[in-house]
Amino acid sequence: MPQFVVVTVIVLASLSAINDVLRWRGARRTGRATEPAIAPVRQVLLVGGGILVLLAAYVFAWRPLPFSLITFVFFTSVSAILAPPSVRTFRGYAVIALTGLLFSIGVWLLFTLVLKVPLR
Amino acid sequence: METLSHLAVAFGNELSSPLSLGLILVGVMVGFTFGATPGLTATMGVALFIPLTFPLPSDMAISMMIALYCGSMAGGAIPAILINIPGTPSAVVTTIDGYPMTRNGRAVEAYGWALVASVVGGAVAWLALVSLAPALARLALKLGSAEYAAVAFLGLAIISSVVPAPLVKGVLATVIGLGLSVVGFDQITGQGRWTFDSLQLTRGIGIMPALIGLLVIPELMSTLFQRGGHAEAPKTLKGMFPTFAGFARQSVNMIRSSVIGVVTGIIPALGGSVGALIAYDQAKRFSRNRANFGKGEPAGVVASESANNGVTGGALIPLLTLGIPGDTVTAMLLGGLMIHGLQPGPRLFETSGDIVWNILASVLLANMAIIVVGAIGFRFFVRVLDVPKHLLAPALFVLAVVGTYSLSNSWFDVVIMLCLGVFGFLATLGSIPVYPMVIGVILGPLLESETRRALVISGGDWTTFLTRPVSAVLVTLAIAILIGPSITGLLRKRTRARTPDA
C-alpha cells in the first residue's frame, strides 16, 4: 500500500500539473483567462502565512501558558490582522478585546467545567 | 400484528411520560449543538451523557442517548450549509450543494430541505428497524471481505468523481487520503509504516484531526482571502419548508437515499459518509438538473441528509439485534446499553422486550423532535453569518484547536491537525479538492484490510472481486464511475467532429 500510494501520487501529480499548464496555455491563447477567485498571491502569502505562524505559536504555547491568556492573545492578534480599515479605531479594537476576553473565558469554562477537558 | 401491538403500547408509554419526552427533546437539542459545532462530535456527546443517565430508568437513558445521536447527525448540516464546514464527517457531502445554495442566497431553503430530508431518512430507517431488523442484520453478516472492499472502493470512486474538479485531481486527492490512512501500525502484520520513529504516529492519524485539519483550516483560510467573503445571513426564515409539490418532486430521491443510508448503516464500519456519497451519486445520476449538482442543487442536499439519517437508524439494527457496533457512536451506545443492564444480541427482544420497544418508539419521536429543534435552532445558528469575519475566524480557529485536543486530550493530535491544515490550504491553492482526502482517511483502513483479507482467503487470487456477484457489480460500477465520463466525452467529441456544421 505505501509503495502504491507513492507511485500513484507521483504519476497523478505529474498528470495534474501537465493538465494545469495545458489549460493555462489554452486560456491564455484564447484570451479567456478568468479573474482568480482569491486575493493576490502576495497578500495570501503574507496574511495567510502570518495567521498560520500565529496558529502554530498558539498551539505550541498551550503547554507552558494558561489557556485563557494565550487564547485571548491569539484571538485579538488574528482579529486585529483581519479587521477591515473601517474597524481599525479605538472603539473597534475595544470590541475585539472585549469579545476575545469573553470568548476565551467562555471556552475555558465550557471545556474544563462542563466537558471535563483538562485545559490549564 | 404482534409488532404493531408492541409499538402501540410503547408509544402510549412514551407519549404519556413528560419526563421521557423531555429527555428526548434535551437529547436532540444537545445532539444538535454537538453536531453543529465543528470539533464537538456525537461520540463525545454520548460519552459525556452516559454518566448523567445513571439515575434514569434504562429505556429513558438509552432513548436520550439515541436522540442525541440522531440530533447530532441532523445538526452537522447547519455549519456545512452556512459556512462550508461540516459539523460531522457524514455532513461532508452536504457542503457540496448546501454551501453554494447559501452563497446564492438560498440558505434557508437549503436548511429546510436538509431538515425535511433528515426526518424522512430517520422515519424510513425507523420503519426498517421495527420491521426488518433481524433479517437485515443476518443478511449483512453474510457479506465477506471482498464485498466490504468493493463498497469502500465504490465510495472512493464516487468522491473522486463528484467533487467540482478535474477527475485526475479528485483521484489524486483520494490517493493522498489513502496515504494518510497508511500511517501507523499495519493492521495485519503489526509493522509500523511511515511512523518516522515517532511513538505517537504508531496510533495513526485519527479521523477527527484529519477532518478538522483538512476541512476547517483550509476553508477558514480560503474565506479570509475570497473576494466577496462569506454569504450574507438571510433576512427572513420564510420559505424554509418546501411546498407540497416540491416535496413530491424530491420524494423519490428522499426515499431512495434513505434506503441507501439504511443499507450502508446496517453494514458495520461503513458509516454515514459512504451512505451519503452513494446517495448523492445516485441522485445526480437520476436528476434532470445533473449539470446543476455542485452549484447549489437542492436534490444534492436532500440525498446527503436523507442518507445520513438513514444511516443512524440502520446502524442501530446490528447494534440491537447482533450486538455489533458499526462506528464509534454506536460503540458508545453499546456501552451505554450494557451499563444499563441490557445485553444487545439476538435474544434482546426476548429478554428485555418492553424496554426495547420503548427505545424503538423513542427513535421515531427523536426524529420528529429534530424538525422542531431544527426549525427553532436555525434561527439562532443562522446568526453566525452576521458575525463579522474578523471575529468569527479566530473563534473558529480556537474551536478547531480545542475541539481536536478534547477528542483524546492529546496535544499531538493538535499538531497533526495543524500540519494537515497547512497542507490542505496549500492543496486548495493548487485547486486540489480536500474532501476526497478526508474520505480517503475514513475509508482507507477498511479498503486495505478487507482487500488483504479477501486475498488471503482466496489464496492471492485477485479475480475473487469479480467472481463474487455483489463485489463484481460494485467494482464494475466504481470503474464505470471513474472512466465512464471520459469515454462518453471522447465519443461525443468524435461524433461532433464527424457531423458537419449545419
Coordinates of C-alpha atoms in Angstrom, one line a residue:
Chain A
M1 CA 0.0 0.0 0.0
P2 CA 2.7 2.7 0.9
Q3 CA 4.5 2.0 -2.4
F4 CA 1.3 2.1 -4.3
V5 CA 0.4 5.4 -2.8
V6 CA 3.8 7.0 -3.5
V7 CA 3.9 5.9 -7.1
T8 CA 0.3 6.8 -7.8
V9 CA 0.7 10.3 -6.2
I10 CA 3.8 11.0 -8.3
V11 CA 2.0 9.9 -11.5
L12 CA -1.2 11.7 -10.8
A13 CA 0.5 14.9 -9.6
S14 CA 2.6 15.0 -12.8
L15 CA -0.6 14.5 -14.9
S16 CA -2.4 17.1 -12.9
A17 CA 0.5 19.6 -13.4
I18 CA 0.6 18.9 -17.1
N19 CA -3.2 19.4 -17.3
D20 CA -3.0 22.7 -15.5
V21 CA -0.2 24.0 -17.7
L22 CA -2.1 23.0 -20.9
R23 CA -5.3 24.6 -19.6
W24 CA -3.5 27.8 -18.6
R25 CA -1.8 28.0 -22.0
G26 CA -5.1 27.3 -23.8
A27 CA -6.8 30.0 -21.8
R28 CA -4.0 32.5 -22.5
R29 CA -4.1 31.7 -26.2
T30 CA -7.9 32.2 -26.4
G31 CA -7.8 35.2 -24.1
R32 CA -10.3 33.6 -21.8
A33 CA -8.2 33.8 -18.6
T34 CA -10.6 34.3 -15.6
E35 CA -10.0 36.6 -12.7
P36 CA -8.8 34.5 -9.7
A37 CA -11.4 33.8 -7.0
I38 CA -9.0 34.8 -4.2
A39 CA -6.9 37.8 -3.3
P40 CA -3.4 38.4 -4.9
V41 CA -0.8 35.8 -4.1
R42 CA 1.4 38.3 -2.2
Q43 CA -1.5 39.1 0.2
V44 CA -2.4 35.4 0.6
L45 CA 1.2 34.5 1.5
L46 CA 1.8 37.5 3.8
V47 CA -1.5 37.5 5.8
G48 CA -2.1 33.7 5.5
G49 CA 1.4 32.9 6.4
G50 CA 1.2 35.3 9.4
I51 CA -2.0 33.7 10.6
L52 CA -0.6 30.2 10.3
V53 CA 2.5 31.3 12.2
L54 CA 0.3 32.7 14.9
L55 CA -1.8 29.5 15.0
A56 CA 1.4 27.4 15.3
A57 CA 2.7 29.7 18.1
Y58 CA -0.8 29.4 19.8
V59 CA -0.6 25.6 19.6
F60 CA 2.9 25.5 21.0
A61 CA 2.2 28.0 23.8
W62 CA -0.6 25.7 25.1
R63 CA 1.6 23.7 27.5
P64 CA 3.6 26.4 29.2
L65 CA 1.0 29.2 29.4
P66 CA -2.6 29.4 30.8
F67 CA -5.2 28.6 28.2
S68 CA -7.4 31.7 28.7
L69 CA -4.5 34.0 28.4
I70 CA -3.0 32.6 25.2
T71 CA -6.5 32.2 23.6
F72 CA -7.1 35.9 24.4
V73 CA -3.8 36.9 22.8
F74 CA -4.3 34.7 19.8
F75 CA -7.9 35.9 19.3
T76 CA -7.1 39.6 19.5
S77 CA -4.0 39.3 17.3
V78 CA -5.7 37.4 14.5
S79 CA -8.8 39.6 14.7
A80 CA -6.6 42.8 14.6
I81 CA -4.8 41.5 11.5
L82 CA -8.1 40.6 9.7
A83 CA -10.0 43.7 10.8
P84 CA -11.1 45.9 7.8
P85 CA -9.9 49.5 7.8
S86 CA -13.3 50.8 9.0
V87 CA -12.9 48.8 12.3
R88 CA -9.4 50.0 13.0
T89 CA -10.5 52.6 15.5
F90 CA -10.2 52.7 19.3
R91 CA -13.8 51.5 19.5
G92 CA -13.2 48.7 17.1
Y93 CA -10.1 47.5 18.9
A94 CA -12.1 47.7 22.2
V95 CA -14.8 45.5 20.8
I96 CA -12.2 43.0 19.6
A97 CA -10.5 42.9 23.0
L98 CA -13.8 42.5 24.9
T99 CA -15.0 39.7 22.5
G100 CA -11.7 38.0 22.9
L101 CA -11.9 38.2 26.7
L102 CA -15.5 36.8 26.9
F103 CA -14.8 34.2 24.2
S104 CA -11.6 32.8 25.9
I105 CA -13.2 32.7 29.3
G106 CA -16.4 31.1 27.9
V107 CA -14.5 28.4 26.0
W108 CA -12.3 27.7 29.0
L109 CA -15.4 27.4 31.3
L110 CA -17.3 25.2 28.8
F111 CA -14.4 22.8 28.1
T112 CA -13.0 22.5 31.7
L113 CA -16.1 22.6 33.8
V114 CA -18.8 21.1 31.5
L115 CA -16.8 18.8 29.1
K116 CA -14.1 18.0 31.7
V117 CA -11.3 18.6 29.2
P118 CA -8.1 19.3 31.2
L119 CA -7.1 22.8 30.0
R120 CA -4.7 24.9 32.0
Chain B
M1 CA -49.6 -7.7 14.1
E2 CA -47.7 -8.5 17.2
T3 CA -45.2 -5.8 16.3
L4 CA -48.0 -3.2 15.9
S5 CA -49.4 -4.0 19.3
H6 CA -46.0 -3.8 21.0
L7 CA -45.4 -0.5 19.2
A8 CA -48.9 0.9 20.3
V9 CA -48.1 0.1 23.9
A10 CA -44.6 1.6 23.6
F11 CA -45.9 4.8 22.0
G12 CA -48.5 5.0 24.8
N13 CA -45.8 4.7 27.4
E14 CA -43.5 7.3 25.8
L15 CA -46.2 9.9 25.0
S16 CA -47.8 9.7 28.5
S17 CA -44.5 10.3 30.2
P18 CA -43.5 14.0 30.2
L19 CA -40.1 13.1 31.6
S20 CA -39.4 10.7 28.7
L21 CA -40.5 13.3 26.1
G22 CA -38.4 16.0 27.8
L23 CA -35.3 13.8 27.8
I24 CA -35.7 13.0 24.1
L25 CA -36.0 16.7 23.4
V26 CA -33.0 17.5 25.6
G27 CA -31.1 14.7 23.8
V28 CA -31.9 16.1 20.4
M29 CA -31.0 19.7 21.5
V30 CA -27.6 18.6 22.9
G31 CA -27.0 16.5 19.8
F32 CA -27.8 19.5 17.5
T33 CA -25.3 21.6 19.5
F34 CA -22.6 19.0 19.3
G35 CA -23.3 18.3 15.6
A36 CA -23.4 22.0 14.7
T37 CA -20.2 22.9 16.4
P38 CA -17.1 21.9 14.4
G39 CA -14.8 20.0 16.8
L40 CA -17.5 18.6 19.0
T41 CA -18.7 15.1 18.0
A42 CA -21.6 12.8 18.5
T43 CA -19.2 10.3 20.2
M44 CA -18.1 13.0 22.6
G45 CA -21.7 13.9 23.4
V46 CA -22.8 10.3 24.0
A47 CA -19.7 9.7 26.1
L48 CA -20.4 12.8 28.2
F49 CA -24.0 12.0 28.7
I50 CA -23.7 8.3 29.7
P51 CA -22.7 9.2 33.3
L52 CA -25.5 11.7 33.5
T53 CA -28.1 8.9 32.6
F54 CA -27.1 6.6 35.5
P55 CA -30.0 7.7 37.8
L56 CA -32.6 7.3 34.9
P57 CA -34.6 4.2 34.0
S58 CA -32.8 2.2 31.3
D59 CA -35.3 2.9 28.5
M60 CA -35.3 6.6 29.1
A61 CA -31.5 6.7 29.4
I62 CA -31.0 4.8 26.1
S63 CA -33.7 6.9 24.4
M64 CA -31.9 10.1 25.4
M65 CA -28.6 8.9 24.1
I66 CA -30.2 7.7 20.8
A67 CA -31.9 11.1 20.5
L68 CA -28.5 12.8 21.0
Y69 CA -27.1 10.6 18.2
C70 CA -29.9 11.4 15.8
G71 CA -29.8 15.2 16.7
S72 CA -26.0 15.4 16.1
M73 CA -26.4 13.8 12.6
A74 CA -29.0 16.4 11.7
G75 CA -27.1 19.3 13.4
G76 CA -24.0 18.6 11.3
A77 CA -25.8 20.1 8.3
I78 CA -26.0 23.5 9.8
P79 CA -22.3 24.6 9.6
A80 CA -22.0 22.6 6.4
I81 CA -24.7 24.7 4.8
L82 CA -23.9 28.1 6.4
I83 CA -20.1 28.2 6.4
N84 CA -19.0 25.2 4.4
I85 CA -17.6 23.5 7.4
P86 CA -19.2 20.1 8.1
G87 CA -20.1 19.6 11.7
T88 CA -19.8 15.8 11.4
P89 CA -17.8 13.6 8.9
S90 CA -21.0 12.5 7.2
A91 CA -22.1 16.1 6.5
V92 CA -19.1 16.5 4.2
V93 CA -21.3 15.7 1.2
T94 CA -23.9 18.2 2.3
T95 CA -21.4 21.0 1.8
I96 CA -21.1 20.2 -2.0
D97 CA -24.5 21.7 -2.7
G98 CA -25.5 23.2 0.6
Y99 CA -22.9 25.9 0.7
P100 CA -23.3 27.0 -2.9
M101 CA -27.1 27.4 -2.1
T102 CA -26.1 29.7 0.8
R103 CA -23.9 31.7 -1.4
N104 CA -26.8 32.0 -3.9
G105 CA -28.9 33.5 -1.0
R106 CA -30.8 30.2 -0.5
A107 CA -29.5 29.2 2.9
V108 CA -33.0 28.9 4.5
E109 CA -34.3 26.8 1.6
A110 CA -31.2 24.5 1.8
Y111 CA -31.6 24.1 5.5
G112 CA -35.3 23.4 5.1
W113 CA -34.5 20.6 2.7
A114 CA -31.8 19.2 5.0
L115 CA -34.3 19.2 7.9
V116 CA -37.1 17.5 6.0
A117 CA -34.7 15.0 4.4
S118 CA -33.3 14.2 7.8
V119 CA -36.7 13.5 9.2
V120 CA -37.7 11.3 6.2
G121 CA -34.4 9.5 6.4
G122 CA -34.9 8.9 10.1
A123 CA -38.5 7.7 9.5
V124 CA -37.5 5.2 6.7
A125 CA -34.7 3.9 8.9
W126 CA -37.2 3.5 11.8
L127 CA -39.5 1.5 9.6
A128 CA -36.6 -0.8 8.7
L129 CA -35.6 -1.0 12.3
V130 CA -39.0 -2.2 13.5
S131 CA -39.9 -4.4 10.6
L132 CA -36.8 -5.9 9.0
A133 CA -34.2 -5.6 11.7
P134 CA -33.3 -9.2 12.5
A135 CA -33.5 -10.4 8.9
L136 CA -31.4 -7.5 7.5
A137 CA -28.8 -7.9 10.2
R138 CA -28.3 -11.6 9.4
L139 CA -28.0 -10.8 5.7
A140 CA -25.4 -8.1 6.4
L141 CA -23.3 -10.7 8.3
K142 CA -23.1 -12.8 5.1
L143 CA -21.1 -10.1 3.3
G144 CA -17.5 -11.1 3.0
S145 CA -14.2 -9.2 2.8
A146 CA -14.4 -8.9 -1.0
E147 CA -17.8 -7.1 -0.7
Y148 CA -16.6 -4.7 2.0
A149 CA -13.5 -3.8 0.0
A150 CA -15.7 -3.3 -3.1
V151 CA -18.0 -0.9 -1.2
A152 CA -15.1 1.1 0.1
F153 CA -13.6 1.2 -3.5
L154 CA -17.0 2.4 -4.8
G155 CA -17.1 5.2 -2.1
L156 CA -13.7 6.4 -3.1
A157 CA -14.5 6.3 -6.8
I158 CA -17.7 8.3 -6.2
I159 CA -16.0 11.1 -4.1
S160 CA -13.2 11.3 -6.7
S161 CA -15.7 12.0 -9.4
V162 CA -18.4 14.1 -7.7
V163 CA -16.1 16.9 -6.5
P164 CA -16.1 20.0 -8.7
A165 CA -12.5 19.5 -10.0
P166 CA -10.9 17.6 -12.9
L167 CA -11.1 13.8 -12.3
V168 CA -7.3 13.5 -12.1
K169 CA -7.2 15.9 -9.2
G170 CA -10.1 14.1 -7.5
V171 CA -8.3 10.8 -7.7
L172 CA -5.0 12.4 -6.6
A173 CA -6.7 13.8 -3.5
T174 CA -8.3 10.4 -2.8
V175 CA -4.9 8.6 -3.0
I176 CA -3.3 11.3 -0.8
G177 CA -6.1 10.5 1.7
L178 CA -5.3 6.8 1.4
G179 CA -1.7 7.6 2.1
L180 CA -2.6 9.4 5.3
S181 CA -4.6 6.4 6.4
V182 CA -1.4 4.2 5.9
V183 CA 0.4 6.0 8.7
G184 CA 0.6 3.8 11.9
F185 CA 0.7 0.1 12.6
D186 CA -0.1 -2.3 9.7
Q187 CA -3.4 -3.9 10.8
I188 CA -2.4 -7.3 9.7
T189 CA 1.4 -7.6 10.1
G190 CA 1.7 -5.1 13.0
Q191 CA 4.7 -3.3 11.3
G192 CA 5.0 0.4 11.7
R193 CA 4.5 2.4 8.4
W194 CA 5.5 6.0 7.9
T195 CA 5.8 6.5 11.6
F196 CA 9.3 8.2 11.4
D197 CA 10.2 6.6 14.7
S198 CA 7.5 8.6 16.5
L199 CA 5.6 6.7 19.1
Q200 CA 2.5 8.9 18.7
L201 CA 2.4 8.2 14.9
T202 CA 2.1 4.5 15.5
R203 CA -1.5 5.1 16.5
G204 CA -2.1 6.5 13.0
I205 CA -3.9 9.7 12.0
G206 CA -7.3 10.0 13.6
I207 CA -10.4 10.8 11.5
M208 CA -11.3 13.9 13.5
P209 CA -7.9 15.6 13.5
A210 CA -7.8 14.9 9.7
L211 CA -11.3 16.2 9.2
I212 CA -10.7 19.4 11.2
G213 CA -7.3 19.9 9.7
L214 CA -8.2 19.2 6.1
L215 CA -11.6 20.8 6.1
V216 CA -11.8 23.6 8.7
I217 CA -8.4 25.2 8.4
P218 CA -8.3 25.4 4.6
E219 CA -11.9 26.6 4.5
L220 CA -11.3 29.3 7.0
M221 CA -8.1 30.4 5.3
S222 CA -9.8 30.4 1.9
T223 CA -12.8 32.5 3.1
L224 CA -10.3 35.1 4.5
F225 CA -9.0 35.7 1.0
Q226 CA -12.1 35.1 -1.1
R227 CA -13.4 38.1 -3.0
G228 CA -16.8 38.9 -1.5
G229 CA -16.3 36.8 1.7
H230 CA -18.9 34.7 3.3
A231 CA -22.6 34.6 2.4
E232 CA -25.0 37.1 4.0
A233 CA -27.4 36.0 6.7
P234 CA -30.9 35.6 5.3
K235 CA -33.3 38.4 6.3
T236 CA -36.2 36.1 6.8
L237 CA -36.8 32.5 7.5
K238 CA -39.8 32.4 5.3
G239 CA -39.9 29.6 2.8
M240 CA -37.8 27.2 5.0
F241 CA -40.1 24.3 4.4
P242 CA -40.7 23.0 0.9
T243 CA -44.1 23.2 -0.7
F244 CA -46.1 20.0 -1.2
A245 CA -45.3 20.0 -4.9
G246 CA -41.6 20.5 -4.2
F247 CA -41.7 17.7 -1.6
A248 CA -43.4 15.4 -4.0
R249 CA -40.7 16.1 -6.7
Q250 CA -38.0 15.1 -4.2
S251 CA -39.9 12.2 -2.6
V252 CA -38.3 9.5 -4.8
N253 CA -34.8 10.9 -4.2
M254 CA -35.5 11.1 -0.5
I255 CA -36.8 7.5 -0.2
R256 CA -34.0 6.1 -2.4
S257 CA -31.3 8.0 -0.4
S258 CA -32.9 6.9 2.9
V259 CA -32.8 3.3 1.8
I260 CA -29.2 3.6 0.7
G261 CA -28.5 5.1 4.1
V262 CA -30.2 2.3 5.9
V263 CA -28.4 -0.4 3.9
T264 CA -25.0 1.2 4.5
G265 CA -25.8 1.8 8.1
I266 CA -26.5 -1.9 8.6
I267 CA -23.1 -2.9 7.3
P268 CA -20.7 -2.3 10.2
A269 CA -17.9 0.2 9.7
L270 CA -19.1 1.8 6.6
G271 CA -20.7 4.8 8.3
G272 CA -22.5 7.9 7.2
S273 CA -20.0 9.3 4.7
V274 CA -20.3 6.2 2.3
G275 CA -24.1 6.3 2.5
A276 CA -24.2 10.0 1.8
L277 CA -21.8 9.6 -1.1
I278 CA -23.6 6.8 -2.8
A279 CA -26.9 8.5 -2.4
Y280 CA -25.5 11.8 -3.8
D281 CA -24.1 9.9 -6.8
Q282 CA -27.5 8.2 -7.4
A283 CA -29.4 11.5 -7.1
K284 CA -27.1 13.1 -9.6
R285 CA -27.4 10.1 -12.0
F286 CA -31.2 10.2 -12.0
S287 CA -31.6 14.0 -11.9
R288 CA -32.7 16.1 -14.8
N289 CA -30.6 19.0 -13.4
R290 CA -27.4 16.9 -13.4
A291 CA -25.3 19.9 -14.5
N292 CA -26.5 21.9 -11.5
F293 CA -25.0 19.5 -9.0
G294 CA -22.2 21.1 -7.1
K295 CA -23.5 24.5 -7.9
G296 CA -26.4 24.6 -5.4
E297 CA -28.9 21.8 -6.3
P298 CA -31.4 21.1 -3.5
A299 CA -31.5 17.4 -4.6
G300 CA -27.9 17.1 -3.6
V301 CA -28.6 18.3 0.0
V302 CA -31.7 16.1 0.1
A303 CA -29.7 13.0 -0.9
S304 CA -26.9 13.6 1.5
E305 CA -29.1 14.3 4.5
S306 CA -31.7 11.5 3.9
A307 CA -28.8 9.0 3.7
N308 CA -27.1 10.5 6.8
N309 CA -30.1 10.0 9.0
G310 CA -31.0 6.7 7.3
V311 CA -27.5 5.5 8.5
T312 CA -28.3 6.3 12.1
G313 CA -31.4 4.0 12.1
G314 CA -29.6 1.4 10.0
A315 CA -26.6 1.4 12.4
L316 CA -29.0 0.6 15.3
I317 CA -30.1 -2.6 13.6
P318 CA -26.9 -4.7 14.0
L319 CA -26.3 -2.9 17.3
L320 CA -29.6 -4.1 18.9
T321 CA -30.0 -7.4 17.1
L322 CA -26.4 -8.7 16.9
G323 CA -24.6 -6.5 19.5
I324 CA -22.3 -5.2 16.7
P325 CA -21.5 -1.5 16.8
G326 CA -20.9 0.0 13.3
D327 CA -19.0 3.1 14.4
T328 CA -17.6 4.9 17.4
V329 CA -21.0 6.4 18.4
T330 CA -22.8 3.1 18.3
A331 CA -19.9 1.6 20.2
M332 CA -20.6 4.2 22.9
L333 CA -24.3 3.3 22.8
L334 CA -23.4 -0.4 23.2
G335 CA -21.5 0.6 26.3
G336 CA -24.5 2.6 27.5
L337 CA -26.9 -0.3 26.9
M338 CA -24.6 -2.7 28.9
I339 CA -24.2 -0.2 31.7
H340 CA -28.0 -0.1 32.0
G341 CA -28.2 -3.9 32.2
L342 CA -29.2 -4.7 28.6
Q343 CA -27.3 -7.3 26.6
P344 CA -27.7 -6.5 22.8
G345 CA -27.9 -9.5 20.6
P346 CA -30.4 -12.0 19.1
R347 CA -32.1 -12.6 22.4
L348 CA -32.5 -8.9 23.3
F349 CA -36.2 -8.8 22.3
E350 CA -36.9 -11.9 24.3
T351 CA -35.1 -10.8 27.5
S352 CA -35.8 -7.1 27.5
G353 CA -38.7 -6.7 25.1
D354 CA -40.7 -4.0 26.8
I355 CA -37.6 -1.8 27.2
V356 CA -36.5 -2.4 23.6
W357 CA -40.0 -1.5 22.2
N358 CA -39.9 1.8 24.3
I359 CA -36.5 2.5 22.8
L360 CA -37.7 1.9 19.3
A361 CA -40.7 4.2 19.8
S362 CA -38.4 6.9 21.1
V363 CA -36.2 6.7 17.9
L364 CA -39.2 7.8 15.9
L365 CA -40.1 10.5 18.4
A366 CA -36.5 11.8 18.4
N367 CA -36.7 12.1 14.6
M368 CA -39.9 14.1 15.0
A369 CA -38.2 16.3 17.6
I370 CA -35.5 17.0 15.0
I371 CA -37.9 19.1 12.9
V372 CA -39.0 21.2 16.0
V373 CA -35.5 21.7 17.4
G374 CA -34.0 22.3 13.9
A375 CA -36.6 24.9 12.9
I376 CA -36.2 26.8 16.2
G377 CA -32.5 26.3 16.5
F378 CA -31.7 27.5 13.0
R379 CA -32.9 31.0 14.0
F380 CA -30.0 31.2 16.4
F381 CA -27.4 29.3 14.4
V382 CA -28.0 31.4 11.2
R383 CA -26.9 34.5 13.2
V384 CA -23.4 33.2 12.8
L385 CA -23.4 34.7 9.3
D386 CA -24.0 38.2 11.0
V387 CA -20.7 37.9 13.0
P388 CA -18.0 39.9 11.2
K389 CA -15.4 37.8 9.5
H390 CA -12.6 39.2 11.7
L391 CA -14.3 38.0 14.9
L392 CA -15.7 34.7 13.5
A393 CA -12.4 33.4 12.0
P394 CA -10.3 33.5 15.2
A395 CA -13.2 32.0 17.2
L396 CA -13.4 29.1 14.7
F397 CA -9.6 28.6 14.7
V398 CA -9.7 28.3 18.6
L399 CA -12.7 25.9 18.5
A400 CA -10.8 23.8 15.9
V401 CA -7.8 23.6 18.1
V402 CA -9.6 23.0 21.4
G403 CA -12.1 20.5 19.7
T404 CA -9.2 18.5 18.4
Y405 CA -7.4 18.5 21.7
S406 CA -10.6 17.4 23.6
L407 CA -11.0 14.3 21.4
S408 CA -8.4 12.4 23.4
N409 CA -6.7 15.1 25.4
S410 CA -3.7 14.7 23.0
W411 CA -1.5 17.6 22.1
F412 CA 0.0 15.6 19.3
D413 CA -3.5 15.4 17.6
V414 CA -3.5 19.2 17.6
V415 CA -0.1 19.2 15.9
I416 CA -1.3 16.7 13.3
M417 CA -4.4 18.8 12.7
L418 CA -2.3 21.9 12.2
C419 CA 0.1 20.2 9.8
L420 CA -2.8 18.8 7.8
G421 CA -4.4 22.2 7.9
V422 CA -1.4 23.9 6.3
F423 CA -1.2 21.0 3.7
G424 CA -4.9 21.3 3.0
F425 CA -4.6 25.1 2.4
L426 CA -1.7 24.6 0.0
A427 CA -3.7 21.9 -1.8
T428 CA -6.7 24.3 -2.1
L429 CA -4.4 26.9 -3.6
G430 CA -3.3 24.3 -6.2
S431 CA -7.1 23.6 -6.9
I432 CA -6.8 20.1 -5.4
P433 CA -10.0 19.3 -3.6
V434 CA -9.7 18.3 0.1
Y435 CA -13.0 16.4 0.6
P436 CA -11.6 13.2 -1.1
M437 CA -8.6 13.3 1.2
V438 CA -10.9 13.1 4.2
I439 CA -13.0 10.3 2.7
G440 CA -9.7 8.5 1.8
V441 CA -8.6 8.7 5.5
I442 CA -12.0 7.4 6.6
L443 CA -12.3 4.5 4.1
G444 CA -8.6 3.7 3.6
P445 CA -8.2 1.3 6.6
L446 CA -11.4 -0.5 5.6
L447 CA -10.3 -0.8 1.9
E448 CA -6.8 -2.0 2.8
S449 CA -7.7 -4.5 5.5
E450 CA -10.6 -6.0 3.7
T451 CA -8.7 -6.3 0.3
R452 CA -5.9 -8.1 2.0
R453 CA -8.2 -10.3 4.0
A454 CA -10.1 -11.2 0.8
L455 CA -6.8 -12.0 -0.9
V456 CA -5.6 -14.2 2.0
I457 CA -8.9 -16.1 1.8
S458 CA -8.7 -16.6 -1.9
G459 CA -5.0 -17.5 -1.8
G460 CA -3.9 -14.3 -3.5
D461 CA -6.4 -14.5 -6.4
W462 CA -7.4 -11.0 -7.5
T463 CA -10.3 -12.4 -9.5
T464 CA -12.1 -13.0 -6.2
F465 CA -13.5 -9.5 -6.5
L466 CA -15.0 -10.4 -9.9
T467 CA -16.2 -13.9 -9.2
R468 CA -18.4 -12.9 -6.3
P469 CA -21.6 -11.3 -7.7
V470 CA -22.0 -8.5 -5.2
S471 CA -18.4 -7.4 -5.3
A472 CA -18.3 -7.8 -9.1
V473 CA -21.3 -5.4 -9.5
L474 CA -19.8 -2.9 -7.1
V475 CA -16.3 -2.9 -8.7
T476 CA -17.8 -2.6 -12.2
L477 CA -19.9 0.3 -11.0
A478 CA -16.8 2.0 -9.5
I479 CA -14.8 1.6 -12.6
A480 CA -17.7 2.9 -14.7
I481 CA -17.9 5.9 -12.5
L482 CA -14.2 6.6 -12.9
I483 CA -13.8 6.1 -16.6
G484 CA -17.4 6.5 -17.9
P485 CA -17.5 10.3 -18.2
S486 CA -14.1 10.4 -20.1
I487 CA -15.3 7.8 -22.6
T488 CA -18.7 9.4 -23.2
G489 CA -16.8 12.8 -23.5
L490 CA -14.5 11.3 -26.1
L491 CA -17.3 9.7 -28.1
R492 CA -19.3 13.0 -28.0
K493 CA -16.2 14.8 -29.4
R494 CA -15.8 12.3 -32.2
T495 CA -19.5 12.4 -33.1
R496 CA -19.3 16.2 -33.2
A497 CA -16.2 16.1 -35.3
R498 CA -17.8 13.8 -37.8
T499 CA -21.0 15.7 -38.1
P500 CA -20.6 18.7 -40.4
D501 CA -22.0 22.0 -39.2
A502 CA -25.5 22.7 -40.5

